[in-house]
Coordinates of C-alpha atoms and ligand atoms in Angstrom, one line a residue:
X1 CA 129.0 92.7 120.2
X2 CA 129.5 95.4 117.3
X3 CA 130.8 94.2 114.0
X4 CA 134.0 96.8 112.7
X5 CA 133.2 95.6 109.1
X6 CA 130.3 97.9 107.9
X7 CA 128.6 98.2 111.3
X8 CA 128.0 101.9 110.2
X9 CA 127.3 100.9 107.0
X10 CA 123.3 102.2 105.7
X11 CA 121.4 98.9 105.6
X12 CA 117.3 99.0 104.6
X13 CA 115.6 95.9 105.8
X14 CA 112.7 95.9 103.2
X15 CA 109.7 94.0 104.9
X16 CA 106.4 93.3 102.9
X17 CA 103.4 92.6 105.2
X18 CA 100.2 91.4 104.5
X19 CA 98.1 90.6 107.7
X20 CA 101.0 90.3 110.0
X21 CA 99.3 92.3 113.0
X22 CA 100.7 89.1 114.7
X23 CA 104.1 89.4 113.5
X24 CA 105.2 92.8 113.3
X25 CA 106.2 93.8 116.9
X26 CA 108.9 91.1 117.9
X27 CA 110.1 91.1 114.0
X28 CA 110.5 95.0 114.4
X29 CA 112.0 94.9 117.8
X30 CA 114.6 91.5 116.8
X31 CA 115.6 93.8 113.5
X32 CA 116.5 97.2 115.5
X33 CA 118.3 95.4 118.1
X34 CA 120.5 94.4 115.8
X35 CA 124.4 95.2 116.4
X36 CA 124.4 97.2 113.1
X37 CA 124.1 101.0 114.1
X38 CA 123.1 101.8 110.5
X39 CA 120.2 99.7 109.9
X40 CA 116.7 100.9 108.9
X41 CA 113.7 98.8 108.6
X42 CA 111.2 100.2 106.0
X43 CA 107.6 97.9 106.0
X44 CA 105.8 98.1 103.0
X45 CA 101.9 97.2 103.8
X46 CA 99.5 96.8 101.1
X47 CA 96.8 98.3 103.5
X48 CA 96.2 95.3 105.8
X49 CA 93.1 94.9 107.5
X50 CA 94.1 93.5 110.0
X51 CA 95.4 97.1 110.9
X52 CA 98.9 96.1 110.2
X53 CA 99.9 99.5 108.8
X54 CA 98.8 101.2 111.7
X55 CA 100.4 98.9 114.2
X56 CA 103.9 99.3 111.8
X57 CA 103.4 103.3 112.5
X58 CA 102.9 103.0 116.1
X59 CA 106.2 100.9 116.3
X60 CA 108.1 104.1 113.9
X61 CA 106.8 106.0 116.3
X62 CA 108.1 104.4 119.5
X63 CA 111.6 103.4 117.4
X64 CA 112.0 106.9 116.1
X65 CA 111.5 108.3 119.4
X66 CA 114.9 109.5 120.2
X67 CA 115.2 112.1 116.4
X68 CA 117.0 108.5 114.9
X69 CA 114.9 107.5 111.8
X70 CA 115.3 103.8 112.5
X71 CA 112.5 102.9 110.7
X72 CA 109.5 103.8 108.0
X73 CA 105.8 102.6 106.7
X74 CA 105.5 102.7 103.1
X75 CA 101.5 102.7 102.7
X76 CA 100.1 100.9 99.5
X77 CA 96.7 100.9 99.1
X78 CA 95.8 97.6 98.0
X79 CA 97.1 94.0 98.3
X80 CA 99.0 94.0 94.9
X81 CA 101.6 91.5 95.5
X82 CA 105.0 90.6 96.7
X83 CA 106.8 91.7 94.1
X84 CA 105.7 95.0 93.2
X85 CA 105.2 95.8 97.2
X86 CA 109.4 94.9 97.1
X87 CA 109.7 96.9 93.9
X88 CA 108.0 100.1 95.9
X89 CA 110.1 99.0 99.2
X90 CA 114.0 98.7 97.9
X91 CA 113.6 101.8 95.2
X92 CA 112.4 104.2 98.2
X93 CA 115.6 102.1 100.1
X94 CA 117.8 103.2 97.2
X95 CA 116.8 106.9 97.2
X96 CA 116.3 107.3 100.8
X97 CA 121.0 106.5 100.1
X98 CA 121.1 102.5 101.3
X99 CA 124.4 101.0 100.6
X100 CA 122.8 97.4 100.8
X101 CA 119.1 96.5 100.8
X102 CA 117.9 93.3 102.8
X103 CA 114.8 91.5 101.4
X104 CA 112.4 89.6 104.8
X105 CA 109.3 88.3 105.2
X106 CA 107.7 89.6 108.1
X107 CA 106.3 86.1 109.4
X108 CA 109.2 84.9 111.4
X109 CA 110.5 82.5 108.8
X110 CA 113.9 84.4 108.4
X111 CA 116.3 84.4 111.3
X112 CA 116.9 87.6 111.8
X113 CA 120.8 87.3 113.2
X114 CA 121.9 86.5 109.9
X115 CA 121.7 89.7 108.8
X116 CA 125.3 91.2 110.2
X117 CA 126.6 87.5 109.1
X118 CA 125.1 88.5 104.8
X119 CA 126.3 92.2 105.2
X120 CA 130.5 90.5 106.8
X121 CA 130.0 88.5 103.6
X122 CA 129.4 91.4 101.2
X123 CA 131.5 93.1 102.6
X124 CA 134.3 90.7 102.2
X125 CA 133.6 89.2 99.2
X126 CA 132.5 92.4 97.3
X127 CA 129.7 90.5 96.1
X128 CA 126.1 92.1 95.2
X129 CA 124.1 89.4 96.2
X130 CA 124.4 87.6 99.2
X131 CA 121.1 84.7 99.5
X132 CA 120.1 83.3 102.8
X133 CA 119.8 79.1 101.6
X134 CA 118.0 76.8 102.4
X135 CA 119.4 74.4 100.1
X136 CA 123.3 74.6 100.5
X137 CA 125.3 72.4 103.1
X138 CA 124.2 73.6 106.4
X139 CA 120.7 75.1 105.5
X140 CA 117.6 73.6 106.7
X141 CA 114.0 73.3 106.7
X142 CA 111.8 72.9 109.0
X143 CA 110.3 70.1 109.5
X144 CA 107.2 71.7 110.7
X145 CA 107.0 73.1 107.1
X146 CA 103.8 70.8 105.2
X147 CA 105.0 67.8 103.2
X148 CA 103.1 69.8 100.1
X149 CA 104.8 72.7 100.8
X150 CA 108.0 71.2 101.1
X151 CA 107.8 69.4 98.0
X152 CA 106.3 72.7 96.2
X153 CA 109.2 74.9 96.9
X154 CA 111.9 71.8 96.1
X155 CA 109.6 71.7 93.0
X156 CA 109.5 75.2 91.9
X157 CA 113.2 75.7 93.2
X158 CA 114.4 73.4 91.0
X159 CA 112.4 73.9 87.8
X160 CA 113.5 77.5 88.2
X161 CA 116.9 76.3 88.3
X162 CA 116.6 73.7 85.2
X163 CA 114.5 76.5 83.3
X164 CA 117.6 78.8 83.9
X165 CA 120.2 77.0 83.1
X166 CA 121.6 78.9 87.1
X167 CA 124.3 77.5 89.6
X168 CA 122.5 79.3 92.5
X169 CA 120.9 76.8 94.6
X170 CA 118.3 78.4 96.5
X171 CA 116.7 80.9 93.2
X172 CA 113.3 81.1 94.9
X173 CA 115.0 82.6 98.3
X174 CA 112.9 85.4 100.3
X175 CA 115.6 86.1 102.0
X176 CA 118.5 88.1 100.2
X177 CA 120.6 90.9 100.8
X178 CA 121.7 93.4 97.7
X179 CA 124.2 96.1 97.3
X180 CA 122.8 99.0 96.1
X181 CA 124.5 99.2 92.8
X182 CA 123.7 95.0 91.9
X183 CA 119.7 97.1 92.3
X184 CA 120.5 99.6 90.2
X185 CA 121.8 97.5 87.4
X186 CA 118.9 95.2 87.2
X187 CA 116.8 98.3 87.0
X188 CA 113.6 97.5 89.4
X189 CA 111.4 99.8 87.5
X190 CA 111.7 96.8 84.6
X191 CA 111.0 93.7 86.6
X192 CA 108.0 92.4 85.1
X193 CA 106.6 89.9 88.2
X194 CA 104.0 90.9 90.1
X195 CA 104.2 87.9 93.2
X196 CA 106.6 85.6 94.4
X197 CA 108.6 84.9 91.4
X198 CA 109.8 88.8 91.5
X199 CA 112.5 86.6 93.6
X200 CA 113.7 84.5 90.8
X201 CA 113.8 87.0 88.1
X202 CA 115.7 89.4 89.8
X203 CA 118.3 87.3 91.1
X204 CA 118.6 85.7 86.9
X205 CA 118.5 89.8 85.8
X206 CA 121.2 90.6 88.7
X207 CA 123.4 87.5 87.4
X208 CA 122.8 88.0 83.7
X209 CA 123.8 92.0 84.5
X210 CA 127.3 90.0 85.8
X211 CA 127.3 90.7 89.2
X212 CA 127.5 87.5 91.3
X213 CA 126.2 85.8 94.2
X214 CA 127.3 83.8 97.3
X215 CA 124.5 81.5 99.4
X216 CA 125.1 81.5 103.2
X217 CA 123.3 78.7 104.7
X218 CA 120.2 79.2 106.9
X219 CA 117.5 77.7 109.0
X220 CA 114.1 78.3 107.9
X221 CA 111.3 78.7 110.4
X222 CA 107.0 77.6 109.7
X223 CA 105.2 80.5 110.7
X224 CA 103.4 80.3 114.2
X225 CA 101.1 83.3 113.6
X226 CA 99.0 84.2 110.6
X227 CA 98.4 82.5 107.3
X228 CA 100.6 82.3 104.4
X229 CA 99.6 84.7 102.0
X230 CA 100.6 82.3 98.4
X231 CA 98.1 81.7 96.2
X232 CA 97.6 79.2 93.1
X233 CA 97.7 82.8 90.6
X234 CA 101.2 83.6 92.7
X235 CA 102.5 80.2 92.0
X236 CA 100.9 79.9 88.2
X237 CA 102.9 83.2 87.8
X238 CA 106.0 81.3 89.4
X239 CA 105.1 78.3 86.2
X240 CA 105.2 81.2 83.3
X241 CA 108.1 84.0 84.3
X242 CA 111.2 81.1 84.2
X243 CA 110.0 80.5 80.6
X244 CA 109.2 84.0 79.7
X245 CA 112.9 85.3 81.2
X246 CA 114.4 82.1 78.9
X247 CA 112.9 83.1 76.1
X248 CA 113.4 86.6 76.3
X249 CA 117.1 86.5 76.9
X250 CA 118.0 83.2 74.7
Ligands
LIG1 N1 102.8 94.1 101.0 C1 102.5 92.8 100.6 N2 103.1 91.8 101.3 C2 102.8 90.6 101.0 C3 102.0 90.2 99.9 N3 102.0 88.9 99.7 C4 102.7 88.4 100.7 N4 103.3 89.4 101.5 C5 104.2 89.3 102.6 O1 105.3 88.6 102.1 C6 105.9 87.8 103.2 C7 105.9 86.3 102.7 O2 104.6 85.9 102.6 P1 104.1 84.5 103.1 O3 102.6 84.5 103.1 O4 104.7 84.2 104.5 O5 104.6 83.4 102.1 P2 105.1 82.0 102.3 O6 106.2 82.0 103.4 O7 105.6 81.6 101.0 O8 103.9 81.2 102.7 C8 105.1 88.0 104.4 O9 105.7 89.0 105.2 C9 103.7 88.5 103.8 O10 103.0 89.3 104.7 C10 101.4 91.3 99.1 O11 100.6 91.2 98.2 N5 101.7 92.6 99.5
LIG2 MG1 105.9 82.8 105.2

C-alpha cells in the first residue's frame, strides 16, 4: 500500500548509532521498505568500533545501487553524544532539501511503521512536530523494559514536564518527526545539550518558537541486541538543562 498524502514527500530518517553493528541491517532494510517513495535514511556514527560506520556504508552501497540516493553515512569521529550527533544529522537533512526530518534510535526500540502514520498526521494537521508517545492513551511500554529504567524515564519525563510548565506528555521522546521549517526556527546551531536531553530542549525551543505539537501513541520495544548507550553524565545533563531552559526563558 502507497499513501497519496505526502508519499512523494522528501523525508530524512536521522539515525544516531553507537555500537549498533547488531542493529543496523534489519533497521536499514525495515526503513527503505517503507511505502514512502521519498524517504532517505541518513546514519550519523560517531566512529563505532564495533565497525558500525563501515557496515552503515556497505548497506548505502547495496540501497543506492540502482543511481537512487536512498541513503547516507555521516562519519563523526568520536562518540560525542546524542544530541550533537542529531544536531550534525537533521542540519545535513535540512540542506540536503528535507521537507520533514524523522528522529530514531537505531536499536529497534522505535516501530518503524509509524513513520507514514507521523508524516498522514503532519500532513493533516499542518503541525511541525509530530512525537511518537509512550505516555498518551494507547502508548505502551514494554514490560521487558527494567523496573529502574522504567521508573527513570517516568521520572525524568515528568520532572521535565513540571520544570516546564509543558502539556506535551511524552517531552523526553526519541522518537519525533519535524517539518523542516519547525527545525529551522528553533535554530539547531543554538541548542546547547550535548546527550539525551537535546530531546527535551528542542521540543520546549520548537513550542516556545509557537509552532505546536500532536503525540501519536506508540509501542516501545527493550532492545534485544547491544547495550544502551546512557550514562549517569547523559542523565546529570538531563537534571541541569530543564532548569537552565526555565531560567533562561522566565
Ligand atoms: N552517534 C551517536 N549515537 C549515539 C550516542 N549515544 C547514543 N547513541 C545512539 O542513540 C540511540 C539511543 O541510544 P540508546 O543507547 O538505545 O539509549 P536508551 O534507549 O535510552 O537506552 C541508539 O541508536 C544509539 O546507538 C552518541 O554519543 N553518538
Ligand atoms: Mg535504546
Amino acid at each position: 500500500m502507497t499513501y497519496d498524502v505526502g508519499a512523494d514527500t522528501a523525508v530524512t530518517v536521522v539515525m544516531p548509532t553507537y555500537n549498533e553493528a547488531a542493529n543496523l541491517p534489519r533497521m536499514a532494510e525495515a526503513v527503505l521498505q517503507l511505502p514512502l517513495t521519498g524517504l532517505h535514511l541518513k546514519i550519523v556514527d560517531d566512529s563505532s568500533p564495533d565497525g558500525t560506520g563501515r557496515i552503515a556504508e556497505e548497506l548505502a552501497e547495496k540501497y543506492n545501487a540502482d543511481g537512487q540516493r536512498r541513503m547516507s553515512v555521516l562519519h563523526r569521529t568520536e562518540k560525542d553524544g546524542l544530541g550533537r550527533a542529531y544536531t550534525a544529522g537533521m542540519s545535513a537533512a535540512l540542506d540536503e532539501g528535507a521537507a520533514y526530518v524523522v528522529q530514531m534510535d537505531a536499536d529497534g526500540s522505535h516501530p518503524v511503521d509509524a513513520v507514514p502514520r507521523m508524516l498522514g498526521t503532519a500532513v493533516a494537521t499542518g503541525v511541525g512536530l509530530v512525537i511518537g508517545s509512550r505516555y498518551v492513551e494507547g502508548g505502551s511500554l514494554d514490560e521487558d523494559w527494567g523496573v529502574h529504567r522504567v521508573l527513570l524515564s517516568r521520572f525524568a519525563n515528568g520532572y521535565a514536564r513540571a520544570v516546564l510548565g509543558t502539556k506535551i506528555r511524552d517531552i523526553t521522546a526519541g522518537f519525533n518527526l519535524w517539518s523542516a521549517t519547525t527545525l529551522r526556527d528553533v535554530d539547531l546551531a543554538t541548542l546547547d545539550s550535548a546527550g539525551y536531553s537535546f530531546q527535551v530542549e528542542l521540543k520546549y525551543k520548537a513550542v516556545r518558537a509557537g509552532h505546536s505539537a500532536v503525540e501519536i501513541p506508540i509501542r516501545f520495544e527493550e532492545r534485544t541486541e547491544g547495550v544502551s548507550k546512557m550514562t549517569l553524565r547523559t542523565q546529570l545533563e538531563s537534571a541541569v538543562v530543564p532548569i537552565r531552559l526555565r531560567l533562561k526563558h522566565k
